[in-house]
Amino acid sequence: MKHLTIVFIALLMGAASLCADAQTKTEIPAYRQKGYSGSVSFTNQYLVWLGFDTSHGYMFNEHHYLGGGAGFFLAPIDDVPPTFFHTFAEYRSYWCKRRNTPTAGIKAGFCFPLVEKSGNLFRHAFEIEPNLGWDWGTKNGKGLSLTAGASMFVANRNVVAMPKLSFGINF
């Protein structure tokens, strides 16, 4: 237990130092300036469901983004793969006032099948996706992001949760 406490304190100190300003890394990339911001992401759920998402919205300052988006995902496991489309609202928070920073976000929206398959666990489902990640700002004003989250679908009194990884380009 004592070792766990020491590890936990070390992790907290490491997280606090991530947000400490360093002279060469405080420049905020252009996509995190106040105004329009967008992203395109490749997504993977359960290492089987592959997809793309795009989100467009407004940066209120270098820390807070609010937008909306759409995407699709499919499982290439059949001749006619099950394919789903989703629309969502998104909030994202950039923790530090520097080029590279941890992020946290949440998406909420609706998902429905583009290709109907018998045995689908959910159809026309409400979707919510909390996520954590890391964002790397590049010198050309764009950014790269890597997030891990869980897409949770609620339909017909059923809840299906799928772990999700996303790799995105921010502009």
PDB file of C-alpha atoms in Angstrom, residues 41-54 70-73 86 88 90 107 127-133 146-153 161-167:
ATOM      1  CA  SER A  41     -10.007  11.358 -36.908  1.00  0.00           C
ATOM      2  CA  PHE A  42      -9.479   7.695 -37.701  1.00  0.00           C
ATOM      3  CA  THR A  43     -11.278   5.599 -35.072  1.00  0.00           C
ATOM      4  CA  ASN A  44     -11.039   2.014 -33.905  1.00  0.00           C
ATOM      5  CA  GLN A  45     -13.459   0.283 -31.532  1.00  0.00           C
ATOM      6  CA  TYR A  46     -12.760  -3.193 -30.128  1.00  0.00           C
ATOM      7  CA  LEU A  47      -9.937  -3.502 -32.703  1.00  0.00           C
ATOM      8  CA  VAL A  48     -12.666  -4.511 -35.207  1.00  0.00           C
ATOM      9  CA  TRP A  49     -14.888  -1.468 -35.861  1.00  0.00           C
ATOM     10  CA  LEU A  50     -13.037   1.001 -38.095  1.00  0.00           C
ATOM     11  CA  GLY A  51     -14.283   4.499 -38.829  1.00  0.00           C
ATOM     12  CA  PHE A  52     -13.789   8.191 -39.460  1.00  0.00           C
ATOM     13  CA  ASP A  53     -15.130  11.196 -37.531  1.00  0.00           C
ATOM     14  CA  THR A  54     -15.012  14.883 -38.344  1.00  0.00           C
ATOM     15  CA  ALA A  70     -20.508  13.314 -37.879  1.00  0.00           C
ATOM     16  CA  GLY A  71     -18.854  10.042 -38.696  1.00  0.00           C
ATOM     17  CA  PHE A  72     -19.293   6.442 -39.634  1.00  0.00           C
ATOM     18  CA  PHE A  73     -17.880   3.115 -38.533  1.00  0.00           C
ATOM     19  CA  HIS A  86     -23.495   8.977 -36.074  1.00  0.00           C
ATOM     20  CA  PHE A  88     -22.740  14.297 -32.195  1.00  0.00           C
ATOM     21  CA  GLU A  90     -18.569  17.608 -28.701  1.00  0.00           C
ATOM     22  CA  LYS A 107     -19.303  13.526 -27.257  1.00  0.00           C
ATOM     23  CA  GLU A 127     -24.488   7.619 -27.890  1.00  0.00           C
ATOM     24  CA  ILE A 128     -22.213   9.157 -25.282  1.00  0.00           C
ATOM     25  CA  GLU A 129     -18.422   8.991 -25.349  1.00  0.00           C
ATOM     26  CA  PRO A 130     -16.158  10.307 -22.585  1.00  0.00           C
ATOM     27  CA  ASN A 131     -12.475  10.354 -23.535  1.00  0.00           C
ATOM     28  CA  LEU A 132      -8.975  11.289 -22.395  1.00  0.00           C
ATOM     29  CA  GLY A 133      -6.003  11.912 -24.622  1.00  0.00           C
ATOM     30  CA  LEU A 146      -4.490  10.507 -29.684  1.00  0.00           C
ATOM     31  CA  THR A 147      -7.486   9.724 -27.464  1.00  0.00           C
ATOM     32  CA  ALA A 148      -8.853   6.710 -25.629  1.00  0.00           C
ATOM     33  CA  GLY A 149     -12.467   6.543 -24.563  1.00  0.00           C
ATOM     34  CA  ALA A 150     -15.572   4.414 -24.421  1.00  0.00           C
ATOM     35  CA  SER A 151     -18.504   4.736 -26.791  1.00  0.00           C
ATOM     36  CA  MET A 152     -21.674   3.839 -24.921  1.00  0.00           C
ATOM     37  CA  PHE A 153     -24.827   3.184 -26.933  1.00  0.00           C
ATOM     38  CA  ALA A 161     -20.049  -0.038 -24.325  1.00  0.00           C
ATOM     39  CA  MET A 162     -17.116  -0.266 -26.718  1.00  0.00           C
ATOM     40  CA  PRO A 163     -13.566   0.925 -25.949  1.00  0.00           C
ATOM     41  CA  LYS A 164     -12.427   3.403 -28.591  1.00  0.00           C
ATOM     42  CA  LEU A 165      -9.068   4.722 -29.820  1.00  0.00           C
ATOM     43  CA  SER A 166      -8.872   7.766 -32.108  1.00  0.00           C
ATOM     44  CA  PHE A 167      -5.989   9.346 -33.973  1.00  0.00           C
TER      45      PHE A 167
END
